mmCIF file of C-alpha atoms (C1' of nucleotides) in Angstrom:
data_model
loop_
_atom_site.group_PDB
_atom_site.id
_atom_site.type_symbol
_atom_site.label_atom_id
_atom_site.label_comp_id
_atom_site.label_asym_id
_atom_site.label_seq_id
_atom_site.Cartn_x
_atom_site.Cartn_y
_atom_site.Cartn_z
ATOM 1 C CA MET X 66 77.293 81.015 110.976
ATOM 2 C CA ILE X 67 78.857 83.683 108.776
ATOM 3 C CA VAL X 68 78.304 82.965 105.104
ATOM 4 C CA ASP X 69 79.338 86.308 103.593
ATOM 5 C CA HIS X 70 81.617 88.909 105.171
ATOM 6 C CA TRP X 71 81.268 91.356 102.304
ATOM 7 C CA VAL X 72 77.663 92.017 103.240
ATOM 8 C CA PHE X 73 78.943 93.798 106.354
ATOM 9 C CA ALA X 74 81.661 95.834 104.675
ATOM 10 C CA ASP X 75 81.465 99.624 105.048
ATOM 11 C CA GLU X 76 81.895 100.110 101.315
ATOM 12 C CA ARG X 77 79.037 97.859 100.345
ATOM 13 C CA PRO X 78 76.017 99.752 99.128
ATOM 14 C CA PRO X 79 72.683 98.471 100.449
ATOM 15 C CA ASP X 80 70.300 96.717 98.091
ATOM 16 C CA ARG X 81 67.724 99.351 98.833
ATOM 17 C CA VAL X 82 67.550 102.481 100.916
ATOM 18 C CA PHE X 83 65.221 102.255 103.891
ATOM 19 C CA HIS X 84 63.270 104.987 105.597
ATOM 20 C CA ARG X 85 64.599 107.859 103.568
ATOM 21 C CA HIS X 86 61.548 108.314 101.422
ATOM 22 C CA ALA X 87 60.885 111.954 102.239
ATOM 23 C CA GLU X 88 64.553 112.839 101.843
ATOM 24 C CA ILE X 89 64.745 111.049 98.495
ATOM 25 C CA GLU X 90 61.678 112.867 97.204
ATOM 26 C CA GLN X 91 63.045 116.213 98.282
ATOM 27 C CA LEU X 92 66.349 115.532 96.601
ATOM 28 C CA LEU X 93 64.576 114.412 93.440
ATOM 29 C CA ARG X 94 62.575 117.634 93.345
ATOM 30 C CA SER X 95 65.764 119.687 93.438
ATOM 31 C CA LEU X 96 67.364 117.585 90.738
ATOM 32 C CA GLU X 97 64.256 117.526 88.583
ATOM 33 C CA PRO X 98 65.347 120.213 86.080
ATOM 34 C CA VAL X 99 68.017 117.877 84.695
ATOM 35 C CA THR X 100 65.360 115.795 82.985
ATOM 36 C CA ASP X 101 64.849 118.788 80.676
ATOM 37 C CA GLY X 102 68.569 119.255 80.307
ATOM 38 C CA ASP X 103 68.623 122.178 82.729
ATOM 39 C CA ARG X 104 70.817 122.886 85.667
ATOM 40 C CA ALA X 105 69.634 121.308 88.908
ATOM 41 C CA GLU X 106 69.152 123.243 92.091
ATOM 42 C CA ASP X 107 72.004 123.087 94.558
ATOM 43 C CA VAL X 108 71.301 121.143 97.730
ATOM 44 C CA LEU X 109 72.712 121.083 101.223
ATOM 45 C CA ILE X 110 72.361 117.771 103.040
ATOM 46 C CA TYR X 111 73.172 117.646 106.725
ATOM 47 C CA GLY X 112 73.025 115.275 109.700
ATOM 48 C CA PRO X 113 75.281 113.186 111.949
ATOM 49 C CA SER X 114 77.549 110.417 110.641
ATOM 50 C CA GLY X 115 76.200 107.010 109.816
ATOM 51 C CA VAL X 116 72.629 108.032 109.023
ATOM 52 C CA GLY X 117 72.660 107.406 105.285
ATOM 53 C CA LYS X 118 73.455 110.821 103.805
ATOM 54 C CA THR X 119 76.041 109.659 101.306
ATOM 55 C CA THR X 120 74.298 106.375 100.630
ATOM 56 C CA THR X 121 71.024 108.096 99.825
ATOM 57 C CA ALA X 122 72.564 110.726 97.589
ATOM 58 C CA LYS X 123 74.428 108.064 95.636
ATOM 59 C CA HIS X 124 71.334 105.940 95.384
ATOM 60 C CA VAL X 125 69.255 108.774 93.966
ATOM 61 C CA LEU X 126 71.814 109.757 91.367
ATOM 62 C CA LYS X 127 72.509 106.191 90.369
ATOM 63 C CA ASN X 128 69.005 104.743 90.298
ATOM 64 C CA ARG X 129 66.455 107.494 90.214
ATOM 65 C CA ILE X 130 67.806 109.872 87.581
ATOM 66 C CA PRO X 131 67.833 108.727 83.947
ATOM 67 C CA TYR X 132 71.476 108.388 83.058
ATOM 68 C CA ASP X 133 71.182 109.848 79.596
ATOM 69 C CA HIS X 134 70.148 113.133 81.135
ATOM 70 C CA THR X 135 72.812 113.666 83.672
ATOM 71 C CA ASP X 136 76.452 113.227 84.499
ATOM 72 C CA TRP X 137 77.325 113.073 88.143
ATOM 73 C CA THR X 138 80.201 112.265 90.428
ATOM 74 C CA ILE X 139 81.089 112.120 94.055
ATOM 75 C CA VAL X 140 84.108 113.996 95.350
ATOM 76 C CA ASN X 141 85.473 113.266 98.772
ATOM 77 C CA SER X 142 89.181 112.618 98.701
ATOM 78 C CA SER X 143 90.169 116.177 97.865
ATOM 79 C CA LYS X 144 90.050 118.938 100.374
ATOM 80 C CA THR X 145 91.588 121.844 98.511
ATOM 81 C CA ARG X 146 90.290 124.101 95.791
ATOM 82 C CA ALA X 147 92.520 122.708 93.069
ATOM 83 C CA GLY X 148 92.032 119.132 94.249
ATOM 84 C CA ILE X 149 88.264 119.331 94.012
ATOM 85 C CA LEU X 150 88.289 120.996 90.600
ATOM 86 C CA HIS X 151 90.755 118.393 89.403
ATOM 87 C CA GLU X 152 88.645 115.531 90.613
ATOM 88 C CA ALA X 153 85.507 117.030 89.105
ATOM 89 C CA ILE X 154 87.262 117.229 85.735
ATOM 90 C CA ILE X 155 88.800 113.782 85.570
ATOM 91 C CA LYS X 156 85.620 112.142 86.754
ATOM 92 C CA HIS X 157 83.585 113.864 84.084
ATOM 93 C CA PRO X 158 82.711 111.416 81.293
ATOM 94 C CA THR X 159 84.500 113.451 78.649
ATOM 95 C CA ASP X 160 87.690 111.900 80.026
ATOM 96 C CA THR X 161 89.679 115.080 79.890
ATOM 97 C CA ALA X 162 93.306 114.619 80.802
ATOM 98 C CA VAL X 163 94.690 117.243 83.114
ATOM 99 C CA ALA X 164 97.843 117.427 85.174
ATOM 100 C CA PRO X 165 97.401 117.194 88.940
ATOM 101 C CA ASN X 166 99.515 120.284 89.580
ATOM 102 C CA THR X 167 97.722 122.686 87.285
ATOM 103 C CA ALA X 168 96.904 126.097 88.710
ATOM 104 C CA ALA X 169 93.455 126.281 90.260
ATOM 105 C CA ASP X 170 92.240 129.109 88.003
ATOM 106 C CA GLU X 171 93.171 127.093 84.972
ATOM 107 C CA LEU X 172 91.329 124.055 86.306
ATOM 108 C CA ALA X 173 88.235 126.175 86.802
ATOM 109 C CA ALA X 174 88.448 127.331 83.184
ATOM 110 C CA THR X 175 88.875 123.763 81.960
ATOM 111 C CA LEU X 176 85.851 122.656 83.918
ATOM 112 C CA ARG X 177 83.728 125.425 82.394
ATOM 113 C CA ARG X 178 84.845 124.349 78.939
ATOM 114 C CA VAL X 179 84.272 120.632 79.452
ATOM 115 C CA VAL X 180 80.848 120.669 81.077
ATOM 116 C CA ASP X 181 78.141 121.314 78.534
ATOM 117 C CA ARG X 182 75.134 119.559 80.027
ATOM 118 C CA PRO X 183 73.827 118.914 83.540
ATOM 119 C CA TYR X 184 76.599 117.734 85.842
ATOM 120 C CA VAL X 185 75.915 117.061 89.510
ATOM 121 C CA VAL X 186 78.908 117.121 91.819
ATOM 122 C CA ILE X 187 78.376 115.583 95.236
ATOM 123 C CA LEU X 188 80.756 117.074 97.767
ATOM 124 C CA ASP X 189 80.959 114.385 100.422
ATOM 125 C CA GLU X 190 82.286 115.374 103.848
ATOM 126 C CA ALA X 191 82.172 118.966 102.701
ATOM 127 C CA ASP X 192 82.923 120.248 106.206
ATOM 128 C CA THR X 193 86.533 119.193 105.754
ATOM 129 C CA ILE X 194 87.046 121.276 102.624
ATOM 130 C CA ARG X 195 89.723 123.818 103.469
ATOM 131 C CA ASP X 196 88.947 126.494 100.915
ATOM 132 C CA LEU X 197 85.227 126.906 100.356
ATOM 133 C CA SER X 198 85.730 129.499 97.631
ATOM 134 C CA VAL X 199 85.755 126.486 95.335
ATOM 135 C CA LEU X 200 81.965 126.703 95.524
ATOM 136 C CA ARG X 201 82.126 129.878 93.501
ATOM 137 C CA ASP X 202 84.224 128.160 90.842
ATOM 138 C CA LEU X 203 81.657 125.406 90.635
ATOM 139 C CA TYR X 204 78.789 127.879 90.515
ATOM 140 C CA GLU X 205 80.360 129.617 87.552
ATOM 141 C CA VAL X 206 80.013 126.467 85.490
ATOM 142 C CA PRO X 207 76.624 127.043 83.819
ATOM 143 C CA THR X 208 75.105 123.566 83.998
ATOM 144 C CA LEU X 209 76.875 122.310 87.106
ATOM 145 C CA SER X 210 75.109 121.897 90.418
ATOM 146 C CA VAL X 211 76.377 120.911 93.834
ATOM 147 C CA VAL X 212 75.062 118.532 96.458
ATOM 148 C CA ALA X 213 77.042 119.356 99.585
ATOM 149 C CA ILE X 214 76.989 116.805 102.390
ATOM 150 C CA VAL X 215 77.969 118.088 105.835
ATOM 151 C CA HIS X 216 77.548 117.270 109.496
ATOM 152 C CA ASN X 217 76.688 120.671 110.871
ATOM 153 C CA HIS X 218 74.990 122.953 108.385
ATOM 154 C CA ARG X 219 75.110 126.048 110.579
ATOM 155 C CA GLU X 220 78.855 125.852 111.084
ATOM 156 C CA TRP X 221 79.366 125.160 107.439
ATOM 157 C CA LEU X 222 77.245 128.082 106.255
ATOM 158 C CA ALA X 223 79.027 130.352 108.713
ATOM 159 C CA ARG X 224 82.309 129.595 106.984
ATOM 160 C CA LEU X 225 81.027 130.858 103.641
ATOM 161 C CA ASP X 226 81.345 134.462 102.614
ATOM 162 C CA GLN X 227 78.280 136.683 102.634
ATOM 163 C CA GLU X 228 77.193 136.108 99.068
ATOM 164 C CA LEU X 229 77.586 132.340 99.039
ATOM 165 C CA GLN X 230 75.940 132.122 102.420
ATOM 166 C CA GLU X 231 72.830 133.873 101.169
ATOM 167 C CA PHE X 232 72.911 131.756 98.066
ATOM 168 C CA PHE X 233 73.022 128.463 99.913
ATOM 169 C CA SER X 234 70.571 129.528 102.597
ATOM 170 C CA MET X 235 67.999 130.036 99.871
ATOM 171 C CA ARG X 236 68.579 126.612 98.398
ATOM 172 C CA SER X 237 66.992 123.445 99.589
ATOM 173 C CA GLN X 238 68.366 121.913 102.737
ATOM 174 C CA ILE X 239 67.661 118.323 103.653
ATOM 175 C CA GLU X 240 68.065 117.162 107.205
ATOM 176 C CA PHE X 241 68.878 113.536 107.945
ATOM 177 C CA GLN X 242 68.052 112.455 111.473
ATOM 178 C CA ARG X 243 69.267 109.431 113.343
ATOM 179 C CA TYR X 244 67.415 106.235 112.584
ATOM 180 C CA THR X 245 64.922 105.050 115.153
ATOM 181 C CA THR X 246 65.350 101.584 116.590
ATOM 182 C CA THR X 247 62.758 99.974 114.344
ATOM 183 C CA GLU X 248 64.130 101.710 111.258
ATOM 184 C CA LEU X 249 67.602 100.467 112.014
ATOM 185 C CA VAL X 250 66.329 96.934 112.476
ATOM 186 C CA ASP X 251 64.953 97.127 108.937
ATOM 187 C CA ILE X 252 68.394 98.094 107.740
ATOM 188 C CA LEU X 253 70.132 95.322 109.645
ATOM 189 C CA GLU X 254 67.751 92.554 108.650
ATOM 190 C CA PRO X 255 68.659 92.159 104.976
ATOM 191 C CA ARG X 256 72.341 92.081 105.886
ATOM 192 C CA VAL X 257 71.709 89.377 108.422
ATOM 193 C CA GLU X 258 69.640 87.469 105.913
ATOM 194 C CA HIS X 259 72.381 87.508 103.291
ATOM 195 C CA GLY X 260 75.416 87.409 105.529
ATOM 196 C CA LEU X 261 74.502 84.931 108.243
ATOM 197 C CA GLU X 262 72.972 81.486 108.291
ATOM 198 C CA PRO X 263 69.219 81.444 108.987
ATOM 199 C CA ASP X 264 68.251 81.812 112.656
ATOM 200 C CA SER X 265 71.724 82.863 113.713
ATOM 201 C CA ILE X 266 70.422 85.911 115.503
ATOM 202 C CA THR X 267 66.978 86.807 116.839
ATOM 203 C CA THR X 268 64.905 89.881 116.128
ATOM 204 C CA ASP X 269 65.088 90.804 119.799
ATOM 205 C CA GLN X 270 68.834 90.805 119.580
ATOM 206 C CA LEU X 271 68.761 93.005 116.489
ATOM 207 C CA GLU X 272 66.522 95.427 118.317
ATOM 208 C CA TRP X 273 68.980 95.501 121.156
ATOM 209 C CA VAL X 274 71.798 96.334 118.760
ATOM 210 C CA ALA X 275 69.733 98.970 116.990
ATOM 211 C CA ASP X 276 68.886 100.554 120.309
ATOM 212 C CA GLU X 277 72.421 100.452 121.651
ATOM 213 C CA VAL X 278 74.064 102.108 118.669
ATOM 214 C CA ALA X 279 71.763 105.137 118.801
ATOM 215 C CA GLY X 280 70.802 105.254 115.166
ATOM 216 C CA VAL X 281 74.265 104.939 113.669
ATOM 217 C CA ALA X 282 73.991 102.340 110.939
ATOM 218 C CA ARG X 283 77.695 101.680 110.474
ATOM 219 C CA TYR X 284 78.220 100.921 114.150
ATOM 220 C CA GLY X 285 75.160 98.679 114.193
ATOM 221 C CA ILE X 286 76.288 96.639 111.212
ATOM 222 C CA GLN X 287 79.746 96.145 112.668
ATOM 223 C CA SER X 288 78.244 95.136 116.005
ATOM 224 C CA VAL X 289 76.137 92.412 114.395
ATOM 225 C CA LEU X 290 79.169 91.049 112.598
ATOM 226 C CA ALA X 291 81.254 91.156 115.776
ATOM 227 C CA ALA X 292 78.574 89.317 117.732
ATOM 228 C CA ALA X 293 78.461 86.594 115.087
ATOM 229 C CA GLU X 294 82.238 86.300 115.098
ATOM 230 C CA LEU X 295 82.262 85.905 118.857
ATOM 231 C CA ALA X 296 79.590 83.239 118.654
ATOM 232 C CA VAL X 297 81.709 81.298 116.182
ATOM 233 C CA GLU X 298 84.794 81.562 118.376
ATOM 234 C CA ARG X 299 82.850 80.378 121.379
ATOM 235 C CA ASN X 300 81.325 77.443 119.517
ATOM 236 C CA HIS X 301 77.800 78.707 120.002
ATOM 237 C CA ASP X 302 75.469 77.416 117.332
ATOM 238 C CA ARG X 303 73.672 80.749 117.318
ATOM 239 C CA VAL X 304 74.340 84.216 118.690
ATOM 240 C CA ARG X 305 73.766 84.361 122.429
ATOM 241 C CA GLU X 306 73.119 87.293 124.691
ATOM 242 C CA VAL X 307 76.713 87.405 125.839
ATOM 243 C CA ASP X 308 77.936 87.556 122.248
ATOM 244 C CA VAL X 309 75.791 90.579 121.511
ATOM 245 C CA ARG X 310 76.943 92.291 124.670
ATOM 246 C CA ASP X 311 80.617 91.761 123.900
ATOM 247 C CA GLY X 312 80.055 92.525 120.244
ATOM 248 C CA PHE X 313 79.693 96.253 120.897
ATOM 249 C CA ASP X 314 83.116 96.456 122.468
ATOM 250 C CA ARG X 315 84.669 94.427 119.733
ATOM 251 C CA ALA X 316 83.073 96.541 117.019
ATOM 252 C CA ARG X 317 84.390 99.719 118.606
ATOM 253 C CA ALA X 318 87.804 98.166 119.155
ATOM 254 C CA LYS X 319 88.004 97.139 115.519
ATOM 255 C CA MET X 320 87.095 100.620 114.333
ATOM 256 C CA ARG X 321 89.750 102.070 116.639
ATOM 257 C CA GLU X 322 92.374 99.611 115.508
ATOM 258 C CA SER X 323 91.879 100.428 111.861
ATOM 259 C CA ASN X 324 92.015 104.117 112.723
ATOM 260 C CA LEU X 325 95.324 103.674 114.515
ATOM 261 C CA ARG X 326 96.823 101.703 111.667
ATOM 262 C CA SER X 327 95.937 104.453 109.235
ATOM 263 C CA LEU X 328 97.976 107.041 111.146
ATOM 264 C CA PRO X 329 101.569 107.943 110.294
ATOM 265 C CA PHE X 330 104.563 107.326 112.536
ATOM 266 C CA GLY X 331 104.540 110.625 114.425
ATOM 267 C CA PRO X 332 101.053 110.405 115.904
ATOM 268 C CA CYS X 333 101.682 106.733 116.693
ATOM 269 C CA VAL X 334 104.721 107.690 118.757
ATOM 270 C CA VAL X 335 102.683 110.165 120.774
ATOM 271 C CA TYR X 336 99.913 107.634 121.202
ATOM 272 C CA GLU X 337 102.321 104.998 122.445
ATOM 273 C CA LEU X 338 103.970 107.509 124.764
ATOM 274 C CA LEU X 339 100.633 108.353 126.300
ATOM 275 C CA ARG X 340 99.649 104.713 126.552
ATOM 276 C CA LEU X 341 102.837 103.596 128.283
ATOM 277 C CA GLU X 342 103.175 106.646 130.541
ATOM 278 C CA GLY X 343 99.569 106.753 131.615
ATOM 279 C CA SER X 344 98.459 103.113 131.576
ATOM 280 C CA GLY X 345 94.902 104.341 131.218
ATOM 281 C CA ASP X 346 95.069 107.265 133.638
ATOM 282 C CA TRP X 347 94.797 110.938 132.824
ATOM 283 C CA ILE X 348 98.098 112.583 131.993
ATOM 284 C CA ALA X 349 98.850 116.275 131.634
ATOM 285 C CA GLY X 350 99.359 117.387 128.063
ATOM 286 C CA THR X 351 102.512 119.183 129.087
ATOM 287 C CA HIS X 352 103.907 116.007 130.554
ATOM 288 C CA ILE X 353 103.513 114.175 127.265
ATOM 289 C CA GLN X 354 105.197 117.048 125.478
ATOM 290 C CA ASP X 355 108.036 117.020 128.050
ATOM 291 C CA ARG X 356 108.589 113.295 127.664
ATOM 292 C CA TYR X 357 108.541 113.616 123.923
ATOM 293 C CA GLU X 358 111.191 116.319 124.058
ATOM 294 C CA ASP X 359 113.324 114.399 126.561
ATOM 295 C CA LEU X 360 113.350 111.247 124.489
ATOM 296 C CA GLY X 361 113.890 113.329 121.380
ATOM 297 C CA ASP X 362 116.090 111.686 118.785
ATOM 298 C CA ARG X 363 115.856 108.299 120.399
ATOM 299 C CA LEU X 364 112.235 107.970 119.311
ATOM 300 C CA TYR X 365 113.273 108.353 115.726
ATOM 301 C CA ALA X 366 116.626 106.533 116.095
ATOM 302 C CA ASP X 367 116.124 104.030 113.301
ATOM 303 C CA ARG X 368 114.342 106.504 111.054
ATOM 304 C CA ASN X 369 115.532 109.236 108.841
ATOM 305 C CA GLN X 370 113.543 111.864 110.735
ATOM 306 C CA ASP X 371 113.832 114.421 113.485
ATOM 307 C CA PRO X 372 111.434 114.893 116.385
ATOM 308 C CA VAL X 373 108.826 117.582 115.863
ATOM 309 C CA SER X 374 108.029 120.676 117.902
ATOM 310 C CA ARG X 375 105.789 120.802 120.963
ATOM 311 C CA ARG X 376 103.140 122.530 118.909
ATOM 312 C CA GLN X 377 103.061 119.651 116.477
ATOM 313 C CA VAL X 378 102.768 117.164 119.329
ATOM 314 C CA ARG X 379 99.625 119.056 120.318
ATOM 315 C CA ASN X 380 98.371 118.672 116.752
ATOM 316 C CA TYR X 381 99.013 114.940 116.987
ATOM 317 C CA LEU X 382 97.038 114.769 120.220
ATOM 318 C CA GLU X 383 94.162 116.560 118.544
ATOM 319 C CA LYS X 384 94.266 114.143 115.635
ATOM 320 C CA LEU X 385 94.312 111.136 117.962
ATOM 321 C CA GLN X 386 91.185 112.495 119.588
ATOM 322 C CA GLU X 387 89.417 112.849 116.271
ATOM 323 C CA TYR X 388 90.137 109.196 115.650
ATOM 324 C CA ASN X 389 88.661 108.187 119.011
ATOM 325 C CA LEU X 390 91.942 106.750 120.168
ATOM 326 C CA ILE X 391 92.432 109.082 123.100
ATOM 327 C CA GLU X 392 90.250 111.364 125.189
ATOM 328 C CA GLY X 393 90.986 114.853 126.392
ATOM 329 C CA ARG X 394 89.575 116.993 129.156
ATOM 330 C CA ASN X 395 89.906 120.569 130.456
ATOM 331 C CA GLU X 396 89.289 122.914 127.614
ATOM 332 C CA THR X 397 91.761 125.696 128.197
ATOM 333 C CA CYS X 398 94.886 125.425 130.288
ATOM 334 C CA TRP X 399 96.065 122.210 131.908
ATOM 335 C CA ARG X 400 94.723 119.897 129.311
ATOM 336 C CA GLU X 401 94.839 116.190 130.133
ATOM 337 C CA TYR X 402 94.680 113.083 128.006
ATOM 338 C CA ARG X 403 94.319 109.355 128.310
ATOM 339 C CA VAL X 404 94.111 106.466 125.873
ATOM 340 C CA VAL X 405 90.697 104.951 125.338
ATOM 341 C CA ASP X 406 91.978 101.385 125.253
ATOM 342 C CA SER X 407 95.278 100.845 127.010
ATOM 343 C CA ALA X 408 95.540 97.349 125.556
ATOM 344 C CA LEU X 409 95.648 98.676 122.015
ATOM 345 C CA GLU X 410 99.276 99.000 120.952
ATOM 346 C CA ALA X 411 100.496 101.173 118.146
ATOM 347 C CA PRO X 412 102.181 99.237 115.329
ATOM 348 C CA ILE X 413 105.576 100.630 116.300
ATOM 349 C CA GLU X 414 108.246 99.873 118.834
ATOM 350 C CA ILE X 415 109.540 102.494 121.224
ATOM 351 C CA LYS X 416 111.736 102.080 124.243
ATOM 352 C CA LEU X 417 111.010 104.209 127.253
ATOM 353 C CA THR X 418 114.350 104.672 128.963
ATOM 354 C CA VAL X 419 114.863 106.152 132.430
ATOM 355 C CA LYS X 420 112.044 108.376 133.529
ATOM 356 C "C1'" DT Q 847 93.183 142.874 143.559
ATOM 357 C "C1'" DA Q 848 96.690 143.362 140.209
ATOM 358 C "C1'" DT Q 849 100.241 141.297 137.782
ATOM 359 C "C1'" DC Q 850 102.661 137.443 136.032
ATOM 360 C "C1'" DC Q 851 103.273 133.394 133.406
ATOM 361 C "C1'" DA Q 852 102.657 128.807 131.142
ATOM 362 C "C1'" DC Q 853 99.738 126.693 128.182
ATOM 363 C "C1'" DC Q 854 96.428 126.011 124.492
ATOM 364 C "C1'" DG Q 855 95.041 126.330 119.928
ATOM 365 C "C1'" DG Q 856 93.917 129.510 115.716
ATOM 366 C "C1'" DA Q 857 96.085 131.501 111.838
ATOM 367 C "C1'" DA Q 858 99.781 132.606 108.923
ATOM 368 C "C1'" DT Q 859 103.982 131.173 107.115
ATOM 369 C "C1'" DT Q 860 107.678 128.042 105.918
ATOM 370 C "C1'" DT Q 861 109.527 123.610 104.465
ATOM 371 C "C1'" DA Q 862 109.729 119.199 102.005
ATOM 372 C "C1'" DT Q 863 108.352 116.792 98.139
ATOM 373 C "C1'" DG Q 864 106.877 115.725 93.544
ATOM 374 C "C1'" DG Q 865 104.995 115.986 88.772
ATOM 375 C "C1'" DA Q 866 104.779 118.568 84.446
ATOM 376 C "C1'" DA Q 867 106.254 122.069 81.321
ATOM 377 C "C1'" DG Q 868 109.740 124.934 79.291
ATOM 378 C "C1'" DC Y 74 118.047 121.141 84.555
ATOM 379 C "C1'" DT Y 75 115.194 124.835 86.136
ATOM 380 C "C1'" DT Y 76 110.838 126.745 87.038
ATOM 381 C "C1'" DC Y 77 106.173 126.566 88.321
ATOM 382 C "C1'" DC Y 78 102.446 124.984 90.938
ATOM 383 C "C1'" DA Y 79 100.441 121.848 93.904
ATOM 384 C "C1'" DT Y 80 99.790 119.567 98.735
ATOM 385 C "C1'" DA Y 81 100.696 118.106 103.424
ATOM 386 C "C1'" DA Y 82 103.412 118.626 107.364
ATOM 387 C "C1'" DA Y 83 105.654 121.421 110.381
ATOM 388 C "C1'" DT Y 84 106.938 125.758 112.494
ATOM 389 C "C1'" DT Y 85 106.323 130.407 114.022
ATOM 390 C "C1'" DC Y 86 103.650 133.881 115.976
ATOM 391 C "C1'" DC Y 87 100.415 135.438 119.094
ATOM 392 C "C1'" DG Y 88 96.024 136.412 121.749
ATOM 393 C "C1'" DG Y 89 93.030 134.512 125.230
ATOM 394 C "C1'" DT Y 90 92.712 132.078 129.486
ATOM 395 C "C1'" DG Y 91 92.980 131.162 134.106
ATOM 396 C "C1'" DG Y 92 95.825 129.532 138.059
ATOM 397 C "C1'" DA Y 93 99.715 131.309 140.864
ATOM 398 C "C1'" DT Y 94 101.970 134.847 143.343
ATOM 399 C "C1'" DA Y 95 102.689 139.068 145.752
#
DNA sequence: TATCCACCGGAATTTATGGAAG
DNA sequence: CTTCCATAAATTCCGGTGGATA
């Protein structure tokens, strides 16, 4: 049934980009000056997750711009001013060596010195950048241009200071909308063709998946894989309706599980506390904080760490929500939480002694 | 209705850690 | 070894909120 898992991996770029023609053309127009060796126009790309923003930007830079005209890179692991400048320097083809703890001003100077022809820096997940003044540093590099990729462009622009805000508002903004069902089917089909045996899954079933995942490609791809996996486990010779139906849950569960595994010990403790105390029911935020305080050192008994403050427990709860592991309700006072999947255990062991 | 109080979460500040340069 | 600069995590501070109490 499944002939190639890699086809479904998040990191795998698609063979071609579907249904982003208008967006590609618009991006190309902004980047056009680089073919004459000039600085490109800066671009703001926005839209929800999983709709091809990063994929499209990468595709355009990689395949649609002649390489001998332009250097480019994608920056997404760094969230601070110095981190972004550092990444932009070391990823520049001049291979400049620079220490990771250099002062930010110095990094900005180095970048200005090193870049002497068009250089496009893609700022992926730019809404998570802490210090947006880095945009000014980048702007002060004569031939450097920025492609910023964000979820909410209004919020992002609001965080900029007056001058930068005006600057970016004047530049081209490209909106990416959710894929329609038929568009998403076109995206799923080549993966199915290369990743599964022929006739493993019907077009109707793909349409169902595309519809269910509301235009989010990543979720759709994982759902197809999950359905195929279930079919294999159940000895079905092709994907059946029940496999598709259960595939959605499995896909979500897998995404949650990998999220949970990526979290450090502290948030895991709070997660596990909430899971064991609540068994799926809503629990007052204060109660979790109380329990955490009561248990105190015992939670960290076999670790070289101390328990953290109540405030930090609240930060953990917020983080767990971002990762879709828990839900919260009541915005102001009397906040309550519950785990999304009470069967999902954190990869740690804690003992809940007397209540 | 007026006052009180616990809680939430934003923002500023401190702490822990680590690499590089002097 | 000490100093400098960086980051991420944690703590401290505090204003807004809204139920509780008199």
